[in-house]
Amino acid sequence: MGLQTKHIEDLKEALMCQQNNDHKLEDLVGKIVNDFQTYARKRSELSHRCCANYFAPSWNSPIENSMLWMGGYRPSSFIRLIYALCGSQAETLLSQNLLHIDENFDVNHGGFMSDLTATQLEKINELHMKVIKKEDKITKTSANFQDDVADMPIADVVHGDAAVEDALDKHEECMAVLLAEADKLRFETLRKIVEVVTPVQAAEFLLAGKRLHFSLHDRGRARADVCGGVGDDAV
């Protein structure tokens, strides 16, 4: 979370001073993408010890964990964020034009995602379709692994048969492989998005994604505090 905070500050500063600074933006975007790749690689290495922890991280609030797909956000949600940015920024720019408002670029009010070309949108849409298919494949595989656990004889589970421990170990090993595949898909989706858009658009997209992450994190913590007394004891 500390690294995410630094990324936000770096992106805000770079975007506010983006004129004639595409090279700086490109370097910053590349660094952030590489940081994500490093995070995914380290998680893959550690997940073989206790994979289940990564599917409901203790640093997340319950509401955040309820939104996760394979230990993180769906890669397709990255692309839906782009569509949302395009729509909201186009609406803002239209309002400014109708009201004859002429103001300097502000990362909080206007942006460059609304300037996506038809070619860019076509490539992003193609990527979206491919990502959804890969997500579905991983989801179905995960469901099959869960079915395998559910098919264990109830008697074995009740009596703590050694076969149960072996089955659970195998389940975690299989889920660790899936987690690595999901992280790889997240990284590849992020990398391809950055390749399609301009440096300033990439920086704007990353900033919006990180702000959304922090907003959900803060709201989730607040809701957890309010609902702290509601849980297993209330059932």
PDB file of C-alpha atoms in Angstrom, residues 18-198:
ATOM      1  CA  GLN A  18       3.055  16.361 -18.732  1.00  0.00           C
ATOM      2  CA  GLN A  19       3.700  18.970 -21.439  1.00  0.00           C
ATOM      3  CA  ASN A  20       6.768  17.971 -23.473  1.00  0.00           C
ATOM      4  CA  ASN A  21       7.397  15.217 -20.943  1.00  0.00           C
ATOM      5  CA  ASP A  22       6.223  12.067 -22.694  1.00  0.00           C
ATOM      6  CA  HIS A  23       9.566  10.381 -22.075  1.00  0.00           C
ATOM      7  CA  LYS A  24       9.256  10.887 -18.312  1.00  0.00           C
ATOM      8  CA  LEU A  25       5.684   9.588 -18.354  1.00  0.00           C
ATOM      9  CA  GLU A  26       6.728   6.557 -20.385  1.00  0.00           C
ATOM     10  CA  ASP A  27       9.511   5.740 -17.911  1.00  0.00           C
ATOM     11  CA  LEU A  28       7.143   6.100 -14.952  1.00  0.00           C
ATOM     12  CA  VAL A  29       4.464   3.919 -16.535  1.00  0.00           C
ATOM     13  CA  GLY A  30       7.089   1.287 -17.372  1.00  0.00           C
ATOM     14  CA  LYS A  31       8.342   1.307 -13.785  1.00  0.00           C
ATOM     15  CA  ILE A  32       4.830   0.824 -12.395  1.00  0.00           C
ATOM     16  CA  VAL A  33       4.118  -2.051 -14.785  1.00  0.00           C
ATOM     17  CA  ASN A  34       7.425  -3.661 -13.810  1.00  0.00           C
ATOM     18  CA  ASP A  35       6.571  -3.234 -10.112  1.00  0.00           C
ATOM     19  CA  PHE A  36       3.349  -5.156 -10.714  1.00  0.00           C
ATOM     20  CA  GLN A  37       5.250  -7.911 -12.505  1.00  0.00           C
ATOM     21  CA  THR A  38       7.682  -8.163  -9.570  1.00  0.00           C
ATOM     22  CA  TYR A  39       4.772  -8.341  -7.121  1.00  0.00           C
ATOM     23  CA  ALA A  40       3.141 -11.137  -9.140  1.00  0.00           C
ATOM     24  CA  ARG A  41       6.416 -13.068  -9.382  1.00  0.00           C
ATOM     25  CA  LYS A  42       7.091 -12.860  -5.645  1.00  0.00           C
ATOM     26  CA  ARG A  43       3.524 -13.853  -4.848  1.00  0.00           C
ATOM     27  CA  SER A  44       3.836 -16.864  -7.130  1.00  0.00           C
ATOM     28  CA  GLU A  45       6.998 -17.946  -5.324  1.00  0.00           C
ATOM     29  CA  LEU A  46       5.395 -17.582  -1.881  1.00  0.00           C
ATOM     30  CA  SER A  47       1.973 -18.980  -2.762  1.00  0.00           C
ATOM     31  CA  HIS A  48       3.274 -22.545  -2.818  1.00  0.00           C
ATOM     32  CA  ARG A  49       3.706 -22.328   0.980  1.00  0.00           C
ATOM     33  CA  CYS A  50       0.111 -21.389   1.755  1.00  0.00           C
ATOM     34  CA  CYS A  51      -1.854 -20.466  -1.335  1.00  0.00           C
ATOM     35  CA  ALA A  52      -5.244 -20.049   0.385  1.00  0.00           C
ATOM     36  CA  ASN A  53      -4.085 -16.878   2.170  1.00  0.00           C
ATOM     37  CA  TYR A  54      -3.797 -15.044  -1.142  1.00  0.00           C
ATOM     38  CA  PHE A  55      -7.425 -15.663  -2.045  1.00  0.00           C
ATOM     39  CA  ALA A  56      -8.625 -13.678   0.985  1.00  0.00           C
ATOM     40  CA  PRO A  57      -5.701 -11.444   2.042  1.00  0.00           C
ATOM     41  CA  SER A  58      -5.738 -10.369   5.684  1.00  0.00           C
ATOM     42  CA  TRP A  59      -4.828  -6.796   4.709  1.00  0.00           C
ATOM     43  CA  ASN A  60      -8.093  -6.482   2.782  1.00  0.00           C
ATOM     44  CA  SER A  61     -11.475  -5.707   4.278  1.00  0.00           C
ATOM     45  CA  PRO A  62     -14.244  -8.335   3.916  1.00  0.00           C
ATOM     46  CA  ILE A  63     -15.990  -6.259   1.227  1.00  0.00           C
ATOM     47  CA  GLU A  64     -12.748  -6.085  -0.783  1.00  0.00           C
ATOM     48  CA  ASN A  65     -12.235  -9.831  -0.548  1.00  0.00           C
ATOM     49  CA  SER A  66     -15.801 -10.385  -1.729  1.00  0.00           C
ATOM     50  CA  MET A  67     -14.886  -8.555  -4.962  1.00  0.00           C
ATOM     51  CA  LEU A  68     -11.754 -10.552  -5.728  1.00  0.00           C
ATOM     52  CA  TRP A  69     -11.322 -12.980  -8.592  1.00  0.00           C
ATOM     53  CA  MET A  70      -8.471 -15.447  -8.149  1.00  0.00           C
ATOM     54  CA  GLY A  71      -6.765 -13.328  -5.507  1.00  0.00           C
ATOM     55  CA  GLY A  72      -7.090 -10.006  -7.337  1.00  0.00           C
ATOM     56  CA  TYR A  73      -9.249  -7.950  -9.644  1.00  0.00           C
ATOM     57  CA  ARG A  74     -10.450  -9.340 -12.952  1.00  0.00           C
ATOM     58  CA  PRO A  75      -8.172  -8.270 -15.834  1.00  0.00           C
ATOM     59  CA  SER A  76     -11.301  -7.394 -17.814  1.00  0.00           C
ATOM     60  CA  SER A  77     -12.118  -4.792 -15.150  1.00  0.00           C
ATOM     61  CA  PHE A  78      -9.008  -2.878 -16.293  1.00  0.00           C
ATOM     62  CA  ILE A  79     -10.631  -2.471 -19.687  1.00  0.00           C
ATOM     63  CA  ARG A  80     -14.029  -1.580 -18.235  1.00  0.00           C
ATOM     64  CA  LEU A  81     -12.263   1.185 -16.327  1.00  0.00           C
ATOM     65  CA  ILE A  82     -10.995   2.559 -19.647  1.00  0.00           C
ATOM     66  CA  TYR A  83     -14.547   2.563 -21.044  1.00  0.00           C
ATOM     67  CA  ALA A  84     -15.768   4.334 -17.900  1.00  0.00           C
ATOM     68  CA  LEU A  85     -13.021   6.955 -18.177  1.00  0.00           C
ATOM     69  CA  CYS A  86     -13.848   7.540 -21.842  1.00  0.00           C
ATOM     70  CA  GLY A  87     -17.499   8.116 -21.025  1.00  0.00           C
ATOM     71  CA  SER A  88     -17.042  10.327 -17.969  1.00  0.00           C
ATOM     72  CA  GLN A  89     -14.361  12.482 -19.575  1.00  0.00           C
ATOM     73  CA  ALA A  90     -16.293  12.903 -22.807  1.00  0.00           C
ATOM     74  CA  GLU A  91     -19.293  14.067 -20.779  1.00  0.00           C
ATOM     75  CA  THR A  92     -17.127  16.528 -18.826  1.00  0.00           C
ATOM     76  CA  LEU A  93     -15.523  17.939 -21.958  1.00  0.00           C
ATOM     77  CA  LEU A  94     -18.912  18.306 -23.625  1.00  0.00           C
ATOM     78  CA  SER A  95     -20.225  20.238 -20.629  1.00  0.00           C
ATOM     79  CA  GLN A  96     -17.184  22.504 -20.668  1.00  0.00           C
ATOM     80  CA  ASN A  97     -17.656  23.220 -24.370  1.00  0.00           C
ATOM     81  CA  LEU A  98     -21.361  23.947 -23.977  1.00  0.00           C
ATOM     82  CA  LEU A  99     -20.630  26.321 -21.092  1.00  0.00           C
ATOM     83  CA  HIS A 100     -17.643  27.843 -22.956  1.00  0.00           C
ATOM     84  CA  ILE A 101     -15.346  26.842 -20.107  1.00  0.00           C
ATOM     85  CA  ASP A 102     -11.677  27.044 -20.994  1.00  0.00           C
ATOM     86  CA  GLU A 103      -9.486  25.622 -18.255  1.00  0.00           C
ATOM     87  CA  ASN A 104      -6.088  23.971 -18.050  1.00  0.00           C
ATOM     88  CA  PHE A 105      -5.787  20.226 -17.794  1.00  0.00           C
ATOM     89  CA  ASP A 106      -6.670  18.948 -14.351  1.00  0.00           C
ATOM     90  CA  VAL A 107      -6.412  15.258 -13.537  1.00  0.00           C
ATOM     91  CA  ASN A 108      -9.515  15.591 -11.388  1.00  0.00           C
ATOM     92  CA  HIS A 109     -11.754  17.135 -14.052  1.00  0.00           C
ATOM     93  CA  GLY A 110     -10.598  16.502 -17.602  1.00  0.00           C
ATOM     94  CA  GLY A 111      -8.420  13.958 -19.302  1.00  0.00           C
ATOM     95  CA  PHE A 112      -7.109  12.287 -22.382  1.00  0.00           C
ATOM     96  CA  MET A 113      -8.967   8.979 -22.418  1.00  0.00           C
ATOM     97  CA  SER A 114     -11.771  10.683 -24.346  1.00  0.00           C
ATOM     98  CA  ASP A 115      -9.189  11.216 -27.122  1.00  0.00           C
ATOM     99  CA  LEU A 116      -8.822   7.494 -27.815  1.00  0.00           C
ATOM    100  CA  THR A 117      -8.821   6.900 -31.565  1.00  0.00           C
ATOM    101  CA  ALA A 118     -11.020   4.405 -33.383  1.00  0.00           C
ATOM    102  CA  THR A 119      -7.970   2.199 -33.921  1.00  0.00           C
ATOM    103  CA  GLN A 120      -7.116   2.266 -30.222  1.00  0.00           C
ATOM    104  CA  LEU A 121     -10.683   1.418 -29.230  1.00  0.00           C
ATOM    105  CA  GLU A 122     -10.761  -1.457 -31.719  1.00  0.00           C
ATOM    106  CA  LYS A 123      -7.558  -2.941 -30.257  1.00  0.00           C
ATOM    107  CA  ILE A 124      -8.854  -2.510 -26.704  1.00  0.00           C
ATOM    108  CA  ASN A 125     -12.134  -4.187 -27.621  1.00  0.00           C
ATOM    109  CA  GLU A 126     -10.285  -7.133 -29.212  1.00  0.00           C
ATOM    110  CA  LEU A 127      -8.170  -7.449 -26.085  1.00  0.00           C
ATOM    111  CA  HIS A 128     -11.330  -7.345 -23.958  1.00  0.00           C
ATOM    112  CA  MET A 129     -12.855 -10.303 -25.794  1.00  0.00           C
ATOM    113  CA  LYS A 130      -9.667 -12.384 -25.494  1.00  0.00           C
ATOM    114  CA  VAL A 131      -9.276 -11.603 -21.803  1.00  0.00           C
ATOM    115  CA  ILE A 132     -12.864 -12.600 -20.998  1.00  0.00           C
ATOM    116  CA  LYS A 133     -12.346 -15.995 -22.677  1.00  0.00           C
ATOM    117  CA  LYS A 134      -9.179 -16.627 -20.667  1.00  0.00           C
ATOM    118  CA  GLU A 135     -10.903 -15.527 -17.452  1.00  0.00           C
ATOM    119  CA  ASP A 136     -13.743 -17.961 -18.105  1.00  0.00           C
ATOM    120  CA  LYS A 137     -11.273 -20.807 -18.665  1.00  0.00           C
ATOM    121  CA  ILE A 138      -9.503 -20.126 -15.353  1.00  0.00           C
ATOM    122  CA  THR A 139     -12.835 -19.791 -13.531  1.00  0.00           C
ATOM    123  CA  LYS A 140     -14.069 -23.149 -14.858  1.00  0.00           C
ATOM    124  CA  THR A 141     -10.831 -24.849 -13.837  1.00  0.00           C
ATOM    125  CA  SER A 142     -11.144 -23.384 -10.347  1.00  0.00           C
ATOM    126  CA  ALA A 143     -14.728 -24.673 -10.107  1.00  0.00           C
ATOM    127  CA  ASN A 144     -13.525 -28.163 -11.064  1.00  0.00           C
ATOM    128  CA  PHE A 145     -10.936 -28.082  -8.272  1.00  0.00           C
ATOM    129  CA  GLN A 146     -13.631 -27.079  -5.781  1.00  0.00           C
ATOM    130  CA  ASP A 147     -15.832 -29.939  -6.985  1.00  0.00           C
ATOM    131  CA  ASP A 148     -12.972 -32.357  -6.376  1.00  0.00           C
ATOM    132  CA  VAL A 149     -12.776 -31.255  -2.734  1.00  0.00           C
ATOM    133  CA  ALA A 150     -16.558 -31.455  -2.358  1.00  0.00           C
ATOM    134  CA  ASP A 151     -16.492 -35.029  -3.679  1.00  0.00           C
ATOM    135  CA  MET A 152     -14.310 -36.264  -0.817  1.00  0.00           C
ATOM    136  CA  PRO A 153     -16.129 -38.895   1.265  1.00  0.00           C
ATOM    137  CA  ILE A 154     -17.789 -37.274   4.289  1.00  0.00           C
ATOM    138  CA  ALA A 155     -16.595 -40.084   6.550  1.00  0.00           C
ATOM    139  CA  ASP A 156     -12.974 -39.365   5.688  1.00  0.00           C
ATOM    140  CA  VAL A 157     -13.420 -35.687   6.518  1.00  0.00           C
ATOM    141  CA  VAL A 158     -15.133 -36.396   9.844  1.00  0.00           C
ATOM    142  CA  HIS A 159     -12.527 -38.890  11.002  1.00  0.00           C
ATOM    143  CA  GLY A 160      -9.558 -36.834   9.806  1.00  0.00           C
ATOM    144  CA  ASP A 161      -8.258 -39.437   7.431  1.00  0.00           C
ATOM    145  CA  ALA A 162      -4.742 -38.772   6.111  1.00  0.00           C
ATOM    146  CA  ALA A 163      -6.164 -38.863   2.600  1.00  0.00           C
ATOM    147  CA  VAL A 164      -8.040 -35.663   3.383  1.00  0.00           C
ATOM    148  CA  GLU A 165      -4.823 -33.803   4.190  1.00  0.00           C
ATOM    149  CA  ASP A 166      -3.287 -35.090   0.960  1.00  0.00           C
ATOM    150  CA  ALA A 167      -6.346 -33.961  -1.001  1.00  0.00           C
ATOM    151  CA  LEU A 168      -6.235 -30.493   0.568  1.00  0.00           C
ATOM    152  CA  ASP A 169      -2.508 -30.205  -0.130  1.00  0.00           C
ATOM    153  CA  LYS A 170      -3.142 -31.127  -3.759  1.00  0.00           C
ATOM    154  CA  HIS A 171      -5.978 -28.590  -3.914  1.00  0.00           C
ATOM    155  CA  GLU A 172      -3.700 -25.802  -2.679  1.00  0.00           C
ATOM    156  CA  GLU A 173      -0.995 -26.792  -5.141  1.00  0.00           C
ATOM    157  CA  CYS A 174      -3.486 -26.651  -8.018  1.00  0.00           C
ATOM    158  CA  MET A 175      -4.867 -23.300  -6.846  1.00  0.00           C
ATOM    159  CA  ALA A 176      -1.324 -21.903  -6.623  1.00  0.00           C
ATOM    160  CA  VAL A 177      -0.853 -22.740 -10.300  1.00  0.00           C
ATOM    161  CA  LEU A 178      -4.151 -21.021 -11.133  1.00  0.00           C
ATOM    162  CA  LEU A 179      -3.194 -17.972  -9.068  1.00  0.00           C
ATOM    163  CA  ALA A 180       0.014 -17.663 -11.090  1.00  0.00           C
ATOM    164  CA  GLU A 181      -1.983 -17.957 -14.332  1.00  0.00           C
ATOM    165  CA  ALA A 182      -4.419 -15.289 -13.170  1.00  0.00           C
ATOM    166  CA  ASP A 183      -1.596 -12.943 -12.180  1.00  0.00           C
ATOM    167  CA  LYS A 184       0.071 -13.545 -15.534  1.00  0.00           C
ATOM    168  CA  LEU A 185      -3.182 -12.631 -17.290  1.00  0.00           C
ATOM    169  CA  ARG A 186      -3.495  -9.487 -15.163  1.00  0.00           C
ATOM    170  CA  PHE A 187       0.045  -8.452 -16.030  1.00  0.00           C
ATOM    171  CA  GLU A 188      -0.285  -9.237 -19.746  1.00  0.00           C
ATOM    172  CA  THR A 189      -3.556  -7.292 -19.926  1.00  0.00           C
ATOM    173  CA  LEU A 190      -1.971  -4.304 -18.216  1.00  0.00           C
ATOM    174  CA  ARG A 191       1.081  -4.460 -20.489  1.00  0.00           C
ATOM    175  CA  LYS A 192      -1.007  -4.638 -23.655  1.00  0.00           C
ATOM    176  CA  ILE A 193      -3.201  -1.729 -22.566  1.00  0.00           C
ATOM    177  CA  VAL A 194      -0.088   0.388 -22.029  1.00  0.00           C
ATOM    178  CA  GLU A 195       1.131  -0.571 -25.505  1.00  0.00           C
ATOM    179  CA  VAL A 196      -2.126   0.559 -27.133  1.00  0.00           C
ATOM    180  CA  VAL A 197      -2.559   3.940 -25.418  1.00  0.00           C
ATOM    181  CA  THR A 198      -0.251   6.956 -25.331  1.00  0.00           C
TER     182      THR A 198
END
